[in-house]
PDB file of C-alpha atoms and ligand atoms in Angstrom:
ATOM      1  CA  MET A   1     -20.369   3.183   7.153  1.00 97.00           C
ATOM      2  CA  ILE A   2     -17.860   0.599   5.738  1.00 98.00           C
ATOM      3  CA  LYS A   3     -15.440  -1.631   7.312  1.00 98.00           C
ATOM      4  CA  VAL A   4     -11.668  -1.166   6.426  1.00 98.00           C
ATOM      5  CA  GLY A   5      -8.637  -2.842   7.830  1.00 98.00           C
ATOM      6  CA  PHE A   6      -5.175  -4.292   7.601  1.00 98.00           C
ATOM      7  CA  TYR A   7      -3.599  -7.886   7.985  1.00 98.00           C
ATOM      8  CA  GLN A   8      -0.002  -7.404   9.469  1.00 98.00           C
ATOM      9  CA  PHE A   9       1.980 -10.520   9.116  1.00 98.00           C
ATOM     10  CA  CYS A  10       5.524 -11.965   8.586  1.00 98.00           C
ATOM     11  CA  PRO A  11       5.860 -13.242   5.020  1.00 98.00           C
ATOM     12  CA  VAL A  12       8.584 -16.051   4.505  1.00 98.00           C
ATOM     13  CA  PHE A  13      10.990 -15.035   1.837  1.00 98.00           C
ATOM     14  CA  GLY A  14      10.416 -16.876  -1.416  1.00 98.00           C
ATOM     15  CA  GLU A  15       7.480 -19.011  -0.187  1.00 98.00           C
ATOM     16  CA  VAL A  16       4.869 -17.384  -2.454  1.00 98.00           C
ATOM     17  CA  ARG A  17       2.501 -20.338  -2.022  1.00 98.00           C
ATOM     18  CA  ALA A  18       2.832 -20.583   1.744  1.00 98.00           C
ATOM     19  CA  ASN A  19       2.273 -16.842   2.078  1.00 98.00           C
ATOM     20  CA  LEU A  20      -0.798 -16.867  -0.067  1.00 98.00           C
ATOM     21  CA  HIS A  21      -2.350 -19.674   1.932  1.00 98.00           C
ATOM     22  CA  LYS A  22      -1.557 -17.682   5.126  1.00 98.00           C
ATOM     23  CA  ILE A  23      -3.196 -14.651   3.752  1.00 98.00           C
ATOM     24  CA  VAL A  24      -6.378 -16.562   2.650  1.00 98.00           C
ATOM     25  CA  GLU A  25      -6.565 -18.492   5.983  1.00 98.00           C
ATOM     26  CA  ALA A  26      -6.453 -15.150   8.046  1.00 98.00           C
ATOM     27  CA  LEU A  27      -8.817 -13.099   5.623  1.00 98.00           C
ATOM     28  CA  GLU A  28     -11.195 -15.978   5.552  1.00 95.00           C
ATOM     29  CA  ARG A  29     -12.395 -15.142   8.984  1.00 91.00           C
ATOM     30  CA  ALA A  30     -12.433 -11.237   8.423  1.00 97.00           C
ATOM     31  CA  ASN A  31     -15.703  -9.207   7.981  1.00 97.00           C
ATOM     32  CA  ALA A  32     -14.628  -6.200   5.957  1.00 98.00           C
ATOM     33  CA  ASP A  33     -15.165  -4.139   2.749  1.00 98.00           C
ATOM     34  CA  LEU A  34     -11.594  -3.245   2.195  1.00 98.00           C
ATOM     35  CA  LEU A  35      -8.402  -4.801   3.503  1.00 98.00           C
ATOM     36  CA  VAL A  36      -4.770  -3.915   2.907  1.00 99.00           C
ATOM     37  CA  LEU A  37      -1.689  -6.318   3.063  1.00 98.00           C
ATOM     38  CA  PRO A  38       1.869  -5.298   3.288  1.00 98.00           C
ATOM     39  CA  GLU A  39       4.333  -4.489   0.479  1.00 98.00           C
ATOM     40  CA  LEU A  40       5.840  -7.470  -1.404  1.00 98.00           C
ATOM     41  CA  CYS A  41       3.740  -9.739   0.746  1.00 98.00           C
ATOM     42  CA  THR A  42       3.892 -12.672  -1.383  1.00 98.00           C
ATOM     43  CA  THR A  43       7.664 -12.892  -1.973  1.00 98.00           C
ATOM     44  CA  GLY A  44       9.347 -11.194   1.033  1.00 98.00           C
ATOM     45  CA  TYR A  45      11.439  -8.100   0.528  1.00 98.00           C
ATOM     46  CA  LEU A  46      15.136  -8.653   1.069  1.00 98.00           C
ATOM     47  CA  PHE A  47      16.188  -9.689  -2.427  1.00 98.00           C
ATOM     48  CA  THR A  48      19.902 -10.553  -3.116  1.00 97.00           C
ATOM     49  CA  SER A  49      20.068 -10.679  -6.841  1.00 96.00           C
ATOM     50  CA  GLN A  50      18.144  -9.664  -9.987  1.00 97.00           C
ATOM     51  CA  ASP A  51      17.725 -13.273 -10.940  1.00 96.00           C
ATOM     52  CA  GLU A  52      15.901 -13.895  -7.585  1.00 97.00           C
ATOM     53  CA  VAL A  53      13.471 -10.752  -8.341  1.00 97.00           C
ATOM     54  CA  ASN A  54      12.904 -12.044 -11.912  1.00 96.00           C
ATOM     55  CA  GLU A  55      11.994 -15.621 -10.822  1.00 96.00           C
ATOM     56  CA  LEU A  56       9.608 -14.588  -7.954  1.00 98.00           C
ATOM     57  CA  ALA A  57       7.933 -11.729  -9.704  1.00 98.00           C
ATOM     58  CA  GLU A  58       4.786 -12.445 -11.628  1.00 97.00           C
ATOM     59  CA  PRO A  59       2.681 -10.797 -14.253  1.00 97.00           C
ATOM     60  CA  ILE A  60      -0.431  -8.872 -13.135  1.00 98.00           C
ATOM     61  CA  PRO A  61      -3.048 -10.053 -13.698  1.00 97.00           C
ATOM     62  CA  GLY A  62      -1.484 -13.478 -13.130  1.00 97.00           C
ATOM     63  CA  PRO A  63      -1.504 -16.559 -10.809  1.00 98.00           C
ATOM     64  CA  THR A  64      -1.530 -14.534  -7.522  1.00 98.00           C
ATOM     65  CA  THR A  65      -4.331 -12.205  -8.448  1.00 98.00           C
ATOM     66  CA  LEU A  66      -6.273 -15.114  -9.789  1.00 98.00           C
ATOM     67  CA  PHE A  67      -5.749 -17.020  -6.659  1.00 98.00           C
ATOM     68  CA  LEU A  68      -6.922 -14.154  -4.400  1.00 98.00           C
ATOM     69  CA  GLU A  69      -9.813 -13.451  -6.728  1.00 98.00           C
ATOM     70  CA  ASN A  70     -11.390 -16.481  -5.531  1.00 97.00           C
ATOM     71  CA  LEU A  71     -11.548 -14.915  -1.990  1.00 98.00           C
ATOM     72  CA  THR A  72     -12.527 -11.393  -2.872  1.00 98.00           C
ATOM     73  CA  ARG A  73     -15.387 -12.524  -5.097  1.00 98.00           C
ATOM     74  CA  ARG A  74     -16.749 -14.980  -2.510  1.00 97.00           C
ATOM     75  CA  LYS A  75     -16.457 -12.397   0.327  1.00 98.00           C
ATOM     76  CA  ASN A  76     -17.435  -9.383  -1.637  1.00 98.00           C
ATOM     77  CA  LEU A  77     -14.106  -7.787  -0.524  1.00 98.00           C
ATOM     78  CA  TRP A  78     -11.824  -5.151  -1.923  1.00 98.00           C
ATOM     79  CA  LEU A  79      -8.219  -6.207  -1.325  1.00 98.00           C
ATOM     80  CA  VAL A  80      -4.993  -4.242  -1.773  1.00 99.00           C
ATOM     81  CA  LEU A  81      -1.644  -6.130  -1.618  1.00 98.00           C
ATOM     82  CA  GLY A  82       1.892  -5.284  -2.508  1.00 98.00           C
ATOM     83  CA  MET A  83       3.622  -7.779  -4.826  1.00 98.00           C
ATOM     84  CA  ALA A  84       6.467  -7.908  -7.334  1.00 98.00           C
ATOM     85  CA  GLU A  85       5.442  -7.460 -10.875  1.00 98.00           C
ATOM     86  CA  ARG A  86       7.178  -8.828 -13.923  1.00 97.00           C
ATOM     87  CA  VAL A  87       6.654  -7.281 -17.424  1.00 95.00           C
ATOM     88  CA  GLY A  88       8.219  -7.861 -20.764  1.00 85.00           C
ATOM     89  CA  ALA A  89      10.741 -10.626 -21.926  1.00 69.00           C
ATOM     90  CA  ASN A  90       8.187 -11.409 -24.735  1.00 67.00           C
ATOM     91  CA  GLY A  91      10.458 -10.428 -27.700  1.00 63.00           C
ATOM     92  CA  ARG A  92       9.036  -6.886 -27.888  1.00 68.00           C
ATOM     93  CA  SER A  93      10.343  -5.431 -24.677  1.00 76.00           C
ATOM     94  CA  PRO A  94      12.945  -6.402 -22.166  1.00 85.00           C
ATOM     95  CA  LEU A  95      12.154  -8.056 -18.861  1.00 93.00           C
ATOM     96  CA  ARG A  96      11.652  -5.458 -16.033  1.00 96.00           C
ATOM     97  CA  CYS A  97      10.245  -5.709 -12.562  1.00 98.00           C
ATOM     98  CA  TYR A  98       8.108  -3.303 -10.516  1.00 98.00           C
ATOM     99  CA  ASN A  99       7.362  -3.104  -6.746  1.00 98.00           C
ATOM    100  CA  SER A 100       3.652  -2.947  -7.180  1.00 98.00           C
ATOM    101  CA  ALA A 101       0.373  -2.538  -5.405  1.00 98.00           C
ATOM    102  CA  VAL A 102      -2.763  -4.395  -6.806  1.00 98.00           C
ATOM    103  CA  LEU A 103      -6.334  -3.792  -6.372  1.00 98.00           C
ATOM    104  CA  ILE A 104      -8.602  -6.847  -6.508  1.00 98.00           C
ATOM    105  CA  GLY A 105     -12.303  -6.771  -5.779  1.00 98.00           C
ATOM    106  CA  PRO A 106     -15.654  -8.489  -5.959  1.00 98.00           C
ATOM    107  CA  ASP A 107     -15.432  -8.588  -9.752  1.00 98.00           C
ATOM    108  CA  GLY A 108     -11.764  -9.716  -9.716  1.00 98.00           C
ATOM    109  CA  TYR A 109      -8.656  -7.686 -10.725  1.00 98.00           C
ATOM    110  CA  ARG A 110      -9.178  -3.959 -10.990  1.00 98.00           C
ATOM    111  CA  ALA A 111      -5.892  -1.963 -11.093  1.00 98.00           C
ATOM    112  CA  THR A 112      -2.134  -1.896 -10.496  1.00 98.00           C
ATOM    113  CA  TYR A 113      -0.086   1.009  -9.015  1.00 98.00           C
ATOM    114  CA  ARG A 114       3.768   0.787  -9.468  1.00 98.00           C
ATOM    115  CA  LYS A 115       5.852   2.289  -6.684  1.00 98.00           C
ATOM    116  CA  ALA A 116       7.168   5.608  -7.814  1.00 98.00           C
ATOM    117  CA  HIS A 117       9.817   6.231  -5.203  1.00 98.00           C
ATOM    118  CA  LEU A 118      12.166   3.330  -4.675  1.00 98.00           C
ATOM    119  CA  PHE A 119      14.009   2.913  -1.407  1.00 98.00           C
ATOM    120  CA  LEU A 120      17.561   1.756  -0.988  1.00 96.00           C
ATOM    121  CA  GLU A 121      18.435  -1.416  -2.821  1.00 96.00           C
ATOM    122  CA  GLU A 122      14.975  -1.674  -4.512  1.00 98.00           C
ATOM    123  CA  LYS A 123      16.778   0.743  -6.927  1.00 98.00           C
ATOM    124  CA  LEU A 124      19.069  -2.213  -7.984  1.00 97.00           C
ATOM    125  CA  TYR A 125      16.135  -4.670  -8.813  1.00 98.00           C
ATOM    126  CA  PHE A 126      13.048  -2.606  -9.759  1.00 98.00           C
ATOM    127  CA  VAL A 127      12.121  -0.098 -12.252  1.00 98.00           C
ATOM    128  CA  PRO A 128      10.588   3.203 -10.815  1.00 98.00           C
ATOM    129  CA  GLY A 129       6.753   3.208 -11.404  1.00 98.00           C
ATOM    130  CA  ASP A 130       5.163   4.654 -14.504  1.00 95.00           C
ATOM    131  CA  THR A 131       1.578   4.552 -13.484  1.00 96.00           C
ATOM    132  CA  PRO A 132       0.139   7.894 -12.545  1.00 95.00           C
ATOM    133  CA  PHE A 133      -1.452   8.406  -8.995  1.00 98.00           C
ATOM    134  CA  ARG A 134      -5.074   7.388  -9.677  1.00 98.00           C
ATOM    135  CA  VAL A 135      -8.155   7.359  -7.672  1.00 98.00           C
ATOM    136  CA  HIS A 136     -10.534   4.322  -7.929  1.00 98.00           C
ATOM    137  CA  ASP A 137     -14.124   4.495  -7.203  1.00 98.00           C
ATOM    138  CA  LEU A 138     -15.117   1.215  -5.376  1.00 98.00           C
ATOM    139  CA  GLY A 139     -18.711   2.186  -4.951  1.00 97.00           C
ATOM    140  CA  VAL A 140     -18.190   2.025  -1.210  1.00 96.00           C
ATOM    141  CA  ALA A 141     -15.388   4.590  -1.187  1.00 98.00           C
ATOM    142  CA  ARG A 142     -12.834   6.387  -3.382  1.00 98.00           C
ATOM    143  CA  MET A 143      -9.445   5.149  -2.910  1.00 98.00           C
ATOM    144  CA  GLY A 144      -5.793   5.515  -4.028  1.00 98.00           C
ATOM    145  CA  MET A 145      -2.774   3.394  -3.610  1.00 98.00           C
ATOM    146  CA  LEU A 146       0.894   4.260  -2.571  1.00 98.00           C
ATOM    147  CA  VAL A 147       3.695   1.809  -1.674  1.00 98.00           C
ATOM    148  CA  CYS A 148       5.773   2.355   1.559  1.00 98.00           C
ATOM    149  CA  PHE A 149       8.562   5.089   0.804  1.00 98.00           C
ATOM    150  CA  ASP A 150       6.115   6.976  -1.352  1.00 98.00           C
ATOM    151  CA  HIS A 151       4.726   8.513   1.827  1.00 98.00           C
ATOM    152  CA  PHE A 152       7.917  10.502   2.201  1.00 98.00           C
ATOM    153  CA  PHE A 153       6.835  12.606  -0.966  1.00 98.00           C
ATOM    154  CA  PRO A 154       3.884  14.703   0.018  1.00 98.00           C
ATOM    155  CA  GLU A 155       3.081  15.395  -3.555  1.00 97.00           C
ATOM    156  CA  ALA A 156       2.040  11.702  -4.102  1.00 98.00           C
ATOM    157  CA  THR A 157      -0.612  11.899  -1.345  1.00 98.00           C
ATOM    158  CA  ARG A 158      -1.715  15.281  -2.396  1.00 98.00           C
ATOM    159  CA  ALA A 159      -2.315  14.164  -6.097  1.00 98.00           C
ATOM    160  CA  LEU A 160      -4.567  11.383  -4.813  1.00 98.00           C
ATOM    161  CA  ALA A 161      -6.440  13.625  -2.270  1.00 98.00           C
ATOM    162  CA  LEU A 162      -6.992  16.387  -5.063  1.00 98.00           C
ATOM    163  CA  GLN A 163      -8.510  13.737  -7.227  1.00 98.00           C
ATOM    164  CA  GLY A 164     -10.987  12.979  -4.495  1.00 98.00           C
ATOM    165  CA  ALA A 165      -9.370  10.039  -2.629  1.00 98.00           C
ATOM    166  CA  GLN A 166     -11.151   9.392   0.772  1.00 99.00           C
ATOM    167  CA  ILE A 167      -8.770   6.532   1.765  1.00 99.00           C
ATOM    168  CA  VAL A 168      -5.064   5.865   0.984  1.00 99.00           C
ATOM    169  CA  CYS A 169      -4.191   2.215   1.039  1.00 99.00           C
ATOM    170  CA  HIS A 170      -0.587   1.751   1.930  1.00 98.00           C
ATOM    171  CA  PRO A 171       1.161  -1.492   1.632  1.00 98.00           C
ATOM    172  CA  SER A 172       4.634  -1.066   3.374  1.00 98.00           C
ATOM    173  CA  ASN A 173       7.701  -2.751   4.748  1.00 98.00           C
ATOM    174  CA  LEU A 174       8.836   0.275   6.900  1.00 98.00           C
ATOM    175  CA  VAL A 175      12.224  -0.169   8.517  1.00 97.00           C
ATOM    176  CA  LEU A 176      12.862   3.288  10.154  1.00 93.00           C
ATOM    177  CA  PRO A 177      11.456   2.899  13.601  1.00 91.00           C
ATOM    178  CA  GLY A 178       8.485   5.225  14.237  1.00 89.00           C
ATOM    179  CA  LYS A 179       8.970   7.318  10.975  1.00 94.00           C
ATOM    180  CA  GLY A 180       6.400   5.978   8.725  1.00 96.00           C
ATOM    181  CA  GLN A 181       3.863   5.870  11.374  1.00 97.00           C
ATOM    182  CA  GLN A 182       4.292   9.469  12.177  1.00 98.00           C
ATOM    183  CA  ILE A 183       4.546  10.666   8.563  1.00 98.00           C
ATOM    184  CA  THR A 184       1.298   8.893   7.576  1.00 98.00           C
ATOM    185  CA  ARG A 185      -0.677  10.361  10.338  1.00 98.00           C
ATOM    186  CA  VAL A 186       0.505  13.821   9.053  1.00 98.00           C
ATOM    187  CA  ARG A 187      -0.274  12.965   5.504  1.00 98.00           C
ATOM    188  CA  ALA A 188      -3.866  11.899   6.660  1.00 98.00           C
ATOM    189  CA  MET A 189      -4.380  15.074   8.655  1.00 98.00           C
ATOM    190  CA  GLU A 190      -2.977  17.600   6.075  1.00 98.00           C
ATOM    191  CA  ASN A 191      -5.195  16.081   3.453  1.00 98.00           C
ATOM    192  CA  ARG A 192      -7.994  15.208   5.656  1.00 98.00           C
ATOM    193  CA  ILE A 193      -8.304  11.660   4.387  1.00 98.00           C
ATOM    194  CA  PHE A 194      -8.338   8.139   5.978  1.00 98.00           C
ATOM    195  CA  TRP A 195      -5.192   6.164   5.830  1.00 98.00           C
ATOM    196  CA  VAL A 196      -4.694   2.329   6.013  1.00 98.00           C
ATOM    197  CA  LEU A 197      -0.963   1.451   6.521  1.00 98.00           C
ATOM    198  CA  ALA A 198      -0.301  -2.203   6.368  1.00 98.00           C
ATOM    199  CA  ASN A 199       3.220  -2.934   7.420  1.00 98.00           C
ATOM    200  CA  ARG A 200       4.894  -6.219   8.036  1.00 98.00           C
ATOM    201  CA  TYR A 201       6.863  -7.262  11.052  1.00 98.00           C
ATOM    202  CA  GLY A 202       9.855  -9.639  11.669  1.00 98.00           C
ATOM    203  CA  THR A 203      13.368  -9.764  10.701  1.00 98.00           C
ATOM    204  CA  GLU A 204      14.714 -11.070   7.246  1.00 98.00           C
ATOM    205  CA  GLU A 205      18.372 -12.334   7.112  1.00 97.00           C
ATOM    206  CA  ARG A 206      19.608 -13.188   3.713  1.00 96.00           C
ATOM    207  CA  GLY A 207      23.380 -13.763   3.253  1.00 92.00           C
ATOM    208  CA  SER A 208      25.155 -10.750   4.795  1.00 94.00           C
ATOM    209  CA  LYS A 209      21.951  -8.664   4.684  1.00 95.00           C
ATOM    210  CA  LYS A 210      19.409  -8.181   7.561  1.00 97.00           C
ATOM    211  CA  LEU A 211      16.519  -5.977   7.875  1.00 97.00           C
ATOM    212  CA  THR A 212      14.014  -5.607  10.756  1.00 98.00           C
ATOM    213  CA  TYR A 213      10.477  -4.399   9.955  1.00 98.00           C
ATOM    214  CA  THR A 214       8.659  -1.987  12.240  1.00 98.00           C
ATOM    215  CA  GLY A 215       5.030  -3.533  12.231  1.00 98.00           C
ATOM    216  CA  ALA A 216       2.689  -1.058  14.046  1.00 98.00           C
ATOM    217  CA  SER A 217       0.292  -0.920  11.132  1.00 98.00           C
ATOM    218  CA  GLN A 218      -2.349   1.666  11.588  1.00 98.00           C
ATOM    219  CA  ILE A 219      -5.665   3.112  10.560  1.00 98.00           C
ATOM    220  CA  VAL A 220      -5.801   7.058  10.748  1.00 98.00           C
ATOM    221  CA  ALA A 221      -8.841   9.220  10.561  1.00 98.00           C
ATOM    222  CA  PRO A 222      -8.891  12.570   8.592  1.00 98.00           C
ATOM    223  CA  ASN A 223      -8.276  14.460  11.878  1.00 97.00           C
ATOM    224  CA  GLY A 224      -5.061  12.377  12.496  1.00 97.00           C
ATOM    225  CA  GLU A 225      -6.620  10.239  15.242  1.00 98.00           C
ATOM    226  CA  LEU A 226      -5.426   6.675  15.399  1.00 98.00           C
ATOM    227  CA  LEU A 227      -8.506   4.337  14.915  1.00 98.00           C
ATOM    228  CA  ALA A 228      -6.342   1.297  15.221  1.00 98.00           C
ATOM    229  CA  GLN A 229      -2.757   0.213  15.654  1.00 98.00           C
ATOM    230  CA  ALA A 230      -1.058  -3.189  15.583  1.00 98.00           C
ATOM    231  CA  PRO A 231       1.879  -4.260  17.854  1.00 98.00           C
ATOM    232  CA  SER A 232       5.357  -3.881  16.368  1.00 97.00           C
ATOM    233  CA  ASP A 233       6.254  -7.547  16.434  1.00 97.00           C
ATOM    234  CA  SER A 234       3.439  -9.755  16.022  1.00 98.00           C
ATOM    235  CA  GLU A 235       0.636 -10.789  13.598  1.00 98.00           C
ATOM    236  CA  SER A 236      -2.519  -8.528  13.654  1.00 98.00           C
ATOM    237  CA  LEU A 237      -5.815  -8.295  11.751  1.00 98.00           C
ATOM    238  CA  GLN A 238      -7.580  -5.149  12.561  1.00 98.00           C
ATOM    239  CA  ILE A 239     -10.759  -3.736  11.171  1.00 98.00           C
ATOM    240  CA  VAL A 240     -12.724  -0.618  12.020  1.00 98.00           C
ATOM    241  CA  GLU A 241     -15.840   1.120  10.843  1.00 98.00           C
ATOM    242  CA  ILE A 242     -15.347   4.457   9.084  1.00 98.00           C
ATOM    243  CA  SER A 243     -17.620   6.827   7.105  1.00 98.00           C
ATOM    244  CA  PRO A 244     -15.609   7.714   3.935  1.00 98.00           C
ATOM    245  CA  SER A 245     -17.529  10.786   3.256  1.00 98.00           C
ATOM    246  CA  GLU A 246     -15.990  12.388   6.341  1.00 98.00           C
ATOM    247  CA  ALA A 247     -12.917  12.803   4.130  1.00 98.00           C
ATOM    248  CA  ASP A 248     -14.764  15.228   1.780  1.00 98.00           C
ATOM    249  CA  ASP A 249     -14.978  17.896   4.441  1.00 98.00           C
ATOM    250  CA  LYS A 250     -11.675  19.727   4.166  1.00 98.00           C
ATOM    251  CA  ARG A 251     -12.435  22.322   6.908  1.00 98.00           C
ATOM    252  CA  VAL A 252     -10.142  22.573   9.891  1.00 96.00           C
ATOM    253  CA  THR A 253     -11.661  25.658  11.291  1.00 97.00           C
ATOM    254  CA  ALA A 254     -14.848  27.736  10.639  1.00 97.00           C
ATOM    255  CA  MET A 255     -12.719  29.862   8.257  1.00 98.00           C
ATOM    256  CA  ASN A 256     -10.198  27.347   6.851  1.00 98.00           C
ATOM    257  CA  ASP A 257     -10.715  24.789   4.217  1.00 98.00           C
ATOM    258  CA  LEU A 258      -7.355  22.967   3.443  1.00 97.00           C
ATOM    259  CA  PHE A 259      -8.068  22.672  -0.215  1.00 98.00           C
ATOM    260  CA  ALA A 260      -9.865  25.995  -0.882  1.00 98.00           C
ATOM    261  CA  ASP A 261      -6.960  27.873   0.929  1.00 98.00           C
ATOM    262  CA  ARG A 262      -4.202  26.223  -1.110  1.00 98.00           C
ATOM    263  CA  ARG A 263      -1.983  28.690  -3.062  1.00 97.00           C
ATOM    264  CA  PRO A 264      -0.817  26.559  -5.943  1.00 95.00           C
ATOM    265  CA  GLU A 265       0.383  29.610  -7.985  1.00 95.00           C
ATOM    266  CA  MET A 266       3.003  30.232  -5.173  1.00 95.00           C
ATOM    267  CA  TYR A 267       4.428  26.589  -5.037  1.00 94.00           C
ATOM    268  CA  ASN A 268       6.434  26.249  -8.168  1.00 90.00           C
ATOM    269  CA  LEU A 269       6.571  22.506  -7.827  1.00 86.00           C
ATOM    270  CA  THR A 270       7.818  21.600 -11.264  1.00 84.00           C
ATOM    271  CA  ARG A 271      11.597  22.487 -10.563  1.00 75.00           C
TER     272      ARG A 271
HETATM  273  C1  LIG B 301      10.373   0.977   1.907  1.00 69.78           C
HETATM  274  O1  LIG B 301      10.020   1.662   0.992  1.00 69.78           O
HETATM  275  N1  LIG B 301      10.076  -0.253   1.857  1.00 69.78           N
HETATM  276  C2  LIG B 301      10.916   1.488   3.127  1.00 69.78           C
END
């Protein structure tokens, strides 16, 4: 059995140091093996210019991952968080930014996943991800990362599940009420995997723009059952015990195994 969870909070736009301190203060009292934080949780989400993104994004590994490593090493913790990643501008390649998820563990920085499916105005400020969907063996479990809108594309989850992921870690800033929570339950069920959705809550208002995030972070079992769910509008740290190997059993009836019964020769997915 391992302990997995999420920390749902309301990052303050542009206040990276304050957001990081809030995260560490909350996680300091957590007893878990694997925790997930929301998308873009160090910077906030509602950018209004490319300059703002360029200024707030950071290299990975970089100051934020180094800061959080202190926590993950001390607490023997695996941590997944969403953050803005800056690449290039070093004379060889132009500056570009990704909406990324980072995996940091007991030995420090491990991996980055760059969001493949950009949502709304993210398309103005971020480059679509170029990191293939990959599974990471943490010793305690095999996991993969998706970022928010990626959950709308079933192939992304399937790619992770077919590689053996037992848990999907899903930093999010969901804005369509109820949708993401429903979709991720279905993704968990149709792949028979665990799912940790870490959403943020609160409203961001920047200039003429305003977004309200839907909270309701959740942990889902391979049968679709909700193991934990946060309120829609307040801070919440929730941790549950799971047995990751439950996700290796893809049977839904005595005669149906969801992976063995697939018919990939009929799907023609490359169009
Ligand atoms: C989203 O992808 N942040 C909705």
